[in-house]
XYZ file of C-alpha atoms in Angstrom:
520
model
C 134.510 78.724 80.387
C 131.048 80.246 80.703
C 130.322 81.150 84.344
C 127.325 79.365 85.849
C 124.680 80.979 88.091
C 125.295 80.394 91.754
C 122.137 78.370 92.199
C 122.824 76.074 89.260
C 122.763 72.412 90.355
C 125.836 71.742 88.177
C 127.899 74.255 90.111
C 127.576 72.257 93.305
C 127.667 68.773 91.832
C 130.520 66.588 93.009
C 132.091 69.182 95.294
C 132.878 68.243 98.895
C 130.810 69.665 101.726
C 132.507 72.662 103.351
C 132.520 73.596 106.998
C 133.720 76.566 108.985
C 136.467 75.953 111.545
C 135.038 75.598 115.041
C 135.179 78.631 117.281
C 136.299 78.670 120.868
C 132.829 77.850 122.150
C 131.794 75.521 119.311
C 131.213 71.900 120.173
C 130.694 70.797 116.557
C 131.872 72.062 113.161
C 129.601 74.462 111.286
C 128.534 72.111 108.517
C 127.005 73.496 105.322
C 124.921 71.255 103.103
C 124.638 71.893 99.394
C 122.079 74.663 98.820
C 118.835 73.909 97.029
C 118.515 75.758 93.682
C 115.895 78.483 93.773
C 114.434 77.648 90.404
C 115.511 75.693 87.414
C 114.023 75.400 84.009
C 110.388 74.399 84.395
C 109.578 70.961 83.084
C 106.560 71.153 80.782
C 105.262 67.657 80.124
C 103.300 66.936 76.944
C 99.517 66.823 77.099
C 98.417 63.330 78.235
C 96.027 62.595 75.371
C 95.902 58.943 76.451
C 93.680 59.846 79.433
C 90.896 61.082 77.143
C 88.100 58.737 76.034
C 89.189 56.828 72.924
C 87.071 58.763 70.417
C 88.365 62.080 71.742
C 91.990 61.068 72.245
C 92.179 59.642 68.729
C 90.797 62.830 67.206
C 93.076 65.113 69.236
C 96.129 63.059 68.256
C 95.100 62.955 64.591
C 94.553 66.718 64.486
C 97.981 67.300 66.008
C 99.522 64.963 63.420
C 97.794 66.549 60.415
C 98.482 70.138 61.484
C 101.934 69.352 62.902
C 101.072 71.183 66.111
C 101.672 70.192 69.744
C 98.984 67.812 70.972
C 98.568 70.238 73.895
C 96.794 72.710 71.623
C 94.092 70.325 70.422
C 93.875 68.681 73.870
C 93.158 71.887 75.771
C 90.686 73.088 73.161
C 88.955 69.698 73.344
C 88.399 70.139 77.078
C 86.890 73.571 76.397
C 84.633 71.989 73.765
C 83.373 69.449 76.307
C 82.832 72.264 78.800
C 80.855 74.190 76.183
C 78.623 71.176 75.589
C 78.048 70.450 79.297
C 78.603 73.776 81.055
C 75.478 75.250 82.576
C 73.621 72.002 82.050
C 75.466 69.755 84.518
C 77.295 69.940 87.843
C 79.468 67.463 89.707
C 78.619 66.685 93.334
C 81.938 66.144 95.108
C 80.918 65.657 98.739
C 78.732 67.361 101.329
C 77.653 70.749 99.999
C 80.566 70.921 97.558
C 79.411 71.045 93.972
C 81.353 72.212 90.956
C 79.903 73.423 87.646
C 81.374 71.785 84.571
C 82.617 74.883 82.750
C 86.345 75.555 82.321
C 88.735 78.360 81.411
C 91.646 77.122 79.283
C 94.404 79.056 77.520
C 97.223 77.742 75.318
C 100.226 79.987 74.630
C 102.109 79.383 71.386
C 104.215 81.650 69.138
C 102.914 82.736 65.699
C 102.827 80.281 62.780
C 101.610 77.383 64.954
C 98.315 77.011 63.045
C 96.166 77.851 66.060
C 93.215 78.943 63.909
C 93.234 75.721 61.893
C 93.176 73.578 65.038
C 90.438 75.745 66.552
C 88.260 75.289 63.466
C 88.639 71.509 63.462
C 87.762 71.242 67.168
C 84.891 73.749 67.323
C 83.067 72.998 64.039
C 80.724 70.427 65.708
C 79.681 73.056 68.267
C 78.603 75.406 65.484
C 76.695 72.533 63.860
C 75.001 71.762 67.182
C 74.130 75.441 67.567
C 72.594 75.419 64.086
C 70.475 72.361 64.932
C 69.323 73.973 68.179
C 68.280 77.090 66.282
C 66.366 75.023 63.703
C 64.556 73.104 66.437
C 63.763 76.269 68.377
C 62.528 78.312 65.408
C 58.887 77.073 65.486
C 58.777 77.542 69.252
C 60.024 81.118 68.925
C 57.522 81.917 66.154
C 54.642 80.497 68.206
C 55.766 82.353 71.322
C 56.079 85.642 69.404
C 52.592 85.240 67.952
C 51.077 84.277 71.314
C 52.737 87.209 73.049
C 51.603 89.658 70.348
C 48.011 88.417 70.463
C 47.963 88.567 74.260
C 49.291 92.133 74.196
C 46.715 93.188 71.579
C 43.905 91.578 73.632
C 45.086 93.437 76.730
C 45.197 96.737 74.825
C 41.657 96.235 73.436
C 40.348 95.377 76.891
C 42.019 98.461 78.312
C 40.462 100.658 75.618
C 37.006 99.236 76.301
C 37.424 99.689 80.038
C 38.433 103.304 79.533
C 35.168 104.095 77.697
C 32.857 101.864 79.733
C 29.945 103.138 81.813
C 30.282 103.244 85.584
C 28.335 100.046 86.248
C 30.550 97.900 83.995
C 33.778 99.821 84.346
C 35.156 97.998 87.423
C 34.636 94.541 85.884
C 36.160 95.581 82.574
C 39.193 97.171 84.284
C 39.763 93.961 86.230
C 39.559 91.986 82.975
C 42.023 94.346 81.270
C 44.454 94.104 84.201
C 44.300 90.308 84.127
C 44.969 90.201 80.383
C 47.875 92.649 80.760
C 49.419 90.532 83.522
C 49.066 87.420 81.381
C 50.681 89.158 78.403
C 53.548 90.291 80.620
C 54.342 86.725 81.654
C 54.650 85.461 78.083
C 58.366 85.540 77.296
C 59.772 84.824 73.852
C 62.723 82.406 74.013
C 65.999 83.720 72.675
C 67.599 82.099 69.658
C 70.125 79.529 70.960
C 73.743 80.695 71.058
C 76.565 78.477 72.274
C 79.631 80.437 71.226
C 80.755 84.030 71.317
C 84.046 85.538 70.204
C 85.914 88.427 71.830
C 82.761 90.025 73.264
C 82.603 92.856 75.780
C 81.716 92.012 79.386
C 78.325 93.657 78.876
C 77.628 91.550 75.778
C 78.733 88.367 77.554
C 76.435 89.163 80.478
C 73.447 89.844 78.216
C 74.017 86.711 76.158
C 74.360 84.574 79.273
C 71.123 85.994 80.671
C 69.336 85.191 77.396
C 70.817 81.691 77.237
C 69.833 80.617 80.731
C 73.247 81.353 82.199
C 75.291 79.353 79.689
C 77.847 80.663 77.171
C 81.285 79.913 75.758
C 83.932 82.368 74.547
C 86.262 80.569 72.144
C 88.973 82.367 70.206
C 92.336 81.745 68.559
C 93.403 85.210 69.707
C 93.844 86.878 73.092
C 91.752 89.985 72.487
C 89.334 89.059 75.266
C 92.031 89.913 77.829
C 92.358 93.423 76.379
C 88.590 93.816 76.556
C 88.461 92.677 80.177
C 91.330 95.055 80.977
C 89.249 97.961 79.704
C 89.982 98.470 76.023
C 86.548 100.072 75.536
C 85.563 101.084 79.052
C 88.903 102.475 80.229
C 88.822 100.331 83.392
C 88.933 96.581 84.067
C 85.519 94.928 84.077
C 85.880 91.312 85.141
C 82.809 90.662 87.302
C 81.059 88.395 84.791
C 84.299 86.470 84.182
C 84.876 85.928 87.901
C 81.323 84.864 88.716
C 80.863 83.054 85.412
C 83.610 80.619 86.383
C 82.529 80.042 89.980
C 78.785 79.914 89.283
C 78.084 82.720 91.751
C 74.815 84.643 91.388
C 75.195 87.596 89.018
C 72.905 90.627 89.103
C 73.247 93.725 86.957
C 71.148 96.749 87.903
C 71.727 99.707 85.656
C 69.550 102.430 84.209
C 69.557 100.779 80.794
C 69.230 97.136 81.816
C 68.529 94.698 84.621
C 69.786 91.159 84.273
C 69.782 88.307 86.753
C 71.669 85.031 86.397
C 71.340 82.669 89.350
C 73.980 80.147 88.260
C 76.159 81.505 85.447
C 78.382 79.004 83.646
C 80.887 80.624 81.326
C 83.485 78.614 79.409
C 86.570 80.226 77.888
C 88.899 78.486 75.437
C 91.765 80.571 74.050
C 94.965 80.160 72.076
C 97.251 83.163 72.477
C 100.823 84.237 71.852
C 103.219 83.997 74.814
C 103.529 87.787 74.954
C 99.857 87.930 75.937
C 100.608 86.037 79.155
C 103.400 88.440 80.028
C 101.095 91.391 79.378
C 98.126 90.146 81.402
C 100.390 89.510 84.361
C 100.900 93.278 84.517
C 97.215 94.269 84.391
C 96.152 95.751 87.700
C 93.521 93.615 89.402
C 93.831 90.471 87.261
C 95.857 88.570 89.860
C 94.534 90.297 92.981
C 90.902 89.527 92.184
C 91.639 86.001 91.085
C 91.002 86.140 87.345
C 94.371 84.578 86.479
C 93.781 81.845 89.054
C 90.767 80.570 87.120
C 92.596 79.517 83.943
C 94.176 76.172 83.114
C 97.422 77.109 81.344
C 99.265 75.211 78.639
C 102.661 76.340 77.321
C 103.685 73.626 74.856
C 106.962 73.563 72.968
C 106.506 74.938 69.454
C 106.965 72.478 66.610
C 107.914 75.186 64.095
C 111.177 74.195 62.437
C 110.642 70.488 63.017
C 107.400 69.904 61.139
C 106.768 67.340 58.450
C 105.596 68.829 55.181
C 103.389 65.985 53.967
C 101.086 64.589 56.646
C 98.166 62.192 56.872
C 94.759 63.850 57.184
C 92.475 63.046 60.085
C 90.806 59.713 59.245
C 87.212 60.187 58.145
C 85.838 57.734 60.704
C 87.773 59.487 63.499
C 86.430 62.900 62.460
C 82.898 61.546 62.072
C 82.959 59.948 65.529
C 84.164 63.197 67.079
C 81.512 65.270 65.330
C 78.706 62.893 66.296
C 79.777 62.612 69.932
C 80.119 66.371 70.461
C 76.785 67.149 68.806
C 74.957 64.391 70.687
C 76.374 65.498 74.049
C 75.453 69.119 73.363
C 71.905 68.375 72.227
C 71.195 65.811 74.952
C 71.979 68.340 77.691
C 70.569 71.432 75.981
C 67.069 71.068 77.435
C 68.179 70.713 81.060
C 67.129 73.698 83.155
C 67.916 72.181 86.534
C 71.429 70.881 85.844
C 72.143 67.171 85.630
C 74.039 66.122 88.767
C 77.099 63.935 88.246
C 78.008 61.856 91.306
C 81.418 60.517 92.330
C 81.811 56.876 93.286
C 83.358 56.317 96.746
C 86.553 55.171 95.021
C 86.693 58.304 92.868
C 86.162 60.482 95.927
C 88.924 58.631 97.778
C 91.293 59.280 94.864
C 90.408 62.981 94.895
C 90.905 63.176 98.676
C 94.350 61.594 98.334
C 95.194 64.140 95.634
C 94.028 67.009 97.853
C 96.243 65.724 100.663
C 99.225 65.790 98.301
C 98.454 69.312 97.141
C 97.789 70.929 100.522
C 101.374 70.991 101.923
C 102.568 72.469 98.630
C 100.423 75.572 99.231
C 102.553 76.771 102.161
C 103.820 80.296 101.636
C 107.263 79.272 102.857
C 108.758 76.180 101.305
C 105.670 75.088 99.368
C 106.285 74.391 95.680
C 102.953 76.050 94.870
C 103.065 78.674 97.607
C 103.621 81.569 95.228
C 100.641 80.492 93.067
C 98.395 79.349 95.918
C 95.469 81.332 94.461
C 95.640 79.105 91.391
C 96.593 75.884 93.143
C 93.841 76.369 95.721
C 91.337 75.846 92.888
C 93.126 72.797 91.487
C 91.010 70.180 93.273
C 87.825 71.818 92.012
C 89.189 72.014 88.473
C 90.137 68.344 88.674
C 86.605 67.407 89.747
C 85.244 69.407 86.814
C 87.550 67.631 84.363
C 86.584 64.263 85.826
C 82.904 65.055 85.219
C 83.631 66.138 81.640
C 85.615 62.983 80.905
C 82.752 60.988 82.438
C 80.191 62.705 80.189
C 82.453 62.167 77.186
C 82.369 58.447 78.021
C 78.652 58.153 78.786
C 77.031 61.030 76.880
C 74.146 63.051 78.263
C 73.015 60.079 80.337
C 76.170 60.212 82.419
C 74.181 61.425 85.425
C 72.819 57.883 85.770
C 76.300 56.511 86.496
C 78.869 57.649 89.078
C 82.357 58.791 88.094
C 84.783 55.894 88.471
C 88.185 55.892 90.145
C 89.869 55.412 86.750
C 88.192 58.519 85.389
C 89.235 60.496 88.460
C 92.829 59.285 88.069
C 92.725 60.461 84.456
C 91.540 63.895 85.625
C 94.285 63.952 88.267
C 96.875 63.315 85.557
C 95.437 66.287 83.682
C 95.634 68.300 86.896
C 99.314 67.453 87.265
C 99.914 68.443 83.646
C 98.244 71.826 84.153
C 100.115 72.356 87.425
C 103.481 71.996 85.703
C 102.417 74.394 82.966
C 100.872 76.856 85.437
C 104.245 77.171 87.180
C 105.835 78.081 83.848
C 102.965 80.433 82.970
C 103.145 82.328 86.248
C 106.912 82.551 85.853
C 106.252 84.262 82.515
C 103.719 86.570 84.154
C 106.183 87.493 86.902
C 104.042 86.108 89.709
C 107.001 84.818 91.706
C 108.404 88.189 92.734
C 109.983 86.763 95.874
C 112.121 84.334 93.891
C 113.093 87.081 91.444
C 114.192 89.284 94.325
C 116.013 86.381 95.960
C 118.051 86.022 92.774
C 119.014 89.694 93.053
C 120.173 89.198 96.657
C 122.051 86.049 95.655
C 123.896 87.896 92.912
C 124.832 90.670 95.362
C 126.178 88.129 97.858
C 128.202 86.448 95.143
C 129.598 89.752 93.890
C 130.738 91.006 97.305
C 131.743 87.599 98.732
C 130.743 88.444 102.269
C 131.299 85.807 104.941
C 128.772 87.581 107.157
C 126.530 90.417 106.141
C 123.967 92.576 107.863
C 120.584 93.375 106.437
C 121.553 97.048 106.562
C 124.657 96.450 104.418
C 122.586 94.537 101.873
C 120.083 97.400 101.597
C 122.950 99.752 100.740
C 123.991 97.588 97.778
C 120.563 96.586 96.475
C 118.387 98.606 94.110
C 115.837 100.753 95.930
C 113.439 100.360 93.019
C 113.380 96.596 93.693
C 113.656 96.886 97.494
C 111.961 100.165 98.514
C 112.016 99.311 102.228
C 113.904 96.970 104.536
C 110.709 94.943 104.961
C 110.820 94.086 101.244
C 114.078 92.248 101.901
C 112.607 89.870 104.494
C 110.779 87.399 102.184
C 113.768 86.909 99.808
C 116.128 86.404 102.763
C 113.706 83.882 104.273
C 113.612 82.031 100.957
C 117.422 82.021 100.716
C 117.578 80.692 104.263
C 115.067 77.947 103.423
C 117.263 76.941 100.477
C 120.464 76.923 102.514
C 122.259 79.922 101.011
C 122.322 81.970 104.233
C 121.790 81.457 107.963
C 120.280 84.035 110.263
C 122.504 84.815 113.251
C 121.260 85.644 116.747
C 120.814 89.376 117.268
C 123.023 90.555 120.124
C 121.642 93.620 121.868
C 123.932 95.885 123.886
C 121.154 96.983 126.184
C 121.762 100.658 125.505
C 119.553 103.131 123.749
C 119.613 103.900 120.073
C 118.815 101.991 116.937
C 118.671 98.209 117.422
C 121.374 96.194 115.665
C 120.642 95.086 112.105
C 119.944 91.369 111.634
C 123.012 89.513 110.388
C 123.388 86.475 108.160
C 126.164 83.935 107.685
C 126.747 83.333 103.973
C 127.336 79.917 102.435
C 131.119 79.428 101.979
C 130.770 78.691 98.293
C 129.324 82.134 97.701
C 132.316 83.586 99.524
C 134.798 81.574 97.470
C 133.094 79.728 94.573
C 136.418 78.243 93.435
C 136.885 76.311 96.676
């Protein structure tokens, strides 16, 4: 028989509750309940494509069917596409002074051979078409602005030359004229050619492009190279400032000898499809978690379909593809001219639904006992991400005129279902990135207790048996022991002091009887 881990639910199933015999001073038996498993296999639900507006849900499902890929891949990319169309041009007003921009960071992790590039192309093609139409429309404006700016500069230079050679009586008036023309020429800016999408660009390039594009940009890629760039592939040190502020919409100012760039409300969207190894690697990059970069992504870790795919599949129906293309282009173009962002309002019912969701999330953020305590940096942003997704679903329903209608309760419930999906996948993603160090260490302590079958054990005795590389100091043992106590594997015993001098007694723990004798 294959031995089971001590925290496996099957190990405890159906066994009677054990109790220690009462001591001389005991008034009741020492009853032990079944311990709660530390972690099991994370449930990763499928992407809820049914919550998307019909035209989008149908296209996402059809793409998944044709390419024989998990619907999660097309679904998460679709949200990034909506965020590209609306990001930087709309915000959602939640309540009070709380507003959220409508850009998103999404990342899907799938092994090789899952046709990530093919799905990316199908989903992002309308954005490139919209970008092309924006460039065509802007071309005459750019040409006119370039000509006007050149003529104004030439007029200022001629006036300056005349002022320099003028006689004393006329010189002051001509200098004033030249200064006025120079100031006018300096105010004439030439608009940049519209750019919606960038690939694996450097932080400096992303910042410059965002500044040119009025604070709006999207990085979309079927690879994970952007993480290497942020980690310092070219600079030798992590450079994540634009990616932190670009998600939150915080003012970004770059003052360097070679350039000065100011973005009052940056809105960066990131949509990636990477291999699972990339997640494991970025979890090890110094600063990514501590500064909150990893907390900004919505993670999807779908089950690969490789090995179970149909060979002959139906292509995406033409009318479904045409509807998707038209809707994405129309949404992008209708919002492109907004400088002050369109404000999306929540209906009272939608706000009530979001408040109820926040109340459910909050207790789960507790460091001790909270299901999301070890990823509280990520989960603390979940309500904001849900509001953003609600606004994007609303715009997908109503187009660029969505600001004229409030977000409904049904749309908010759809966004909440997406939030629950991403929560389940975030737990699995952070497991892969090694974020839950306390649980990992608790497993090490649990294995040591099982091996030595102590009835009672002191913290000092545990430190002798545990690896010093994993537990450098006695303080490192406290969180795992607290977690094991919360889950019912151990019980802290009162510390009895002798009253004399010397080192205080080591804290002691009573060990669950089934760890002492698992065959009982």
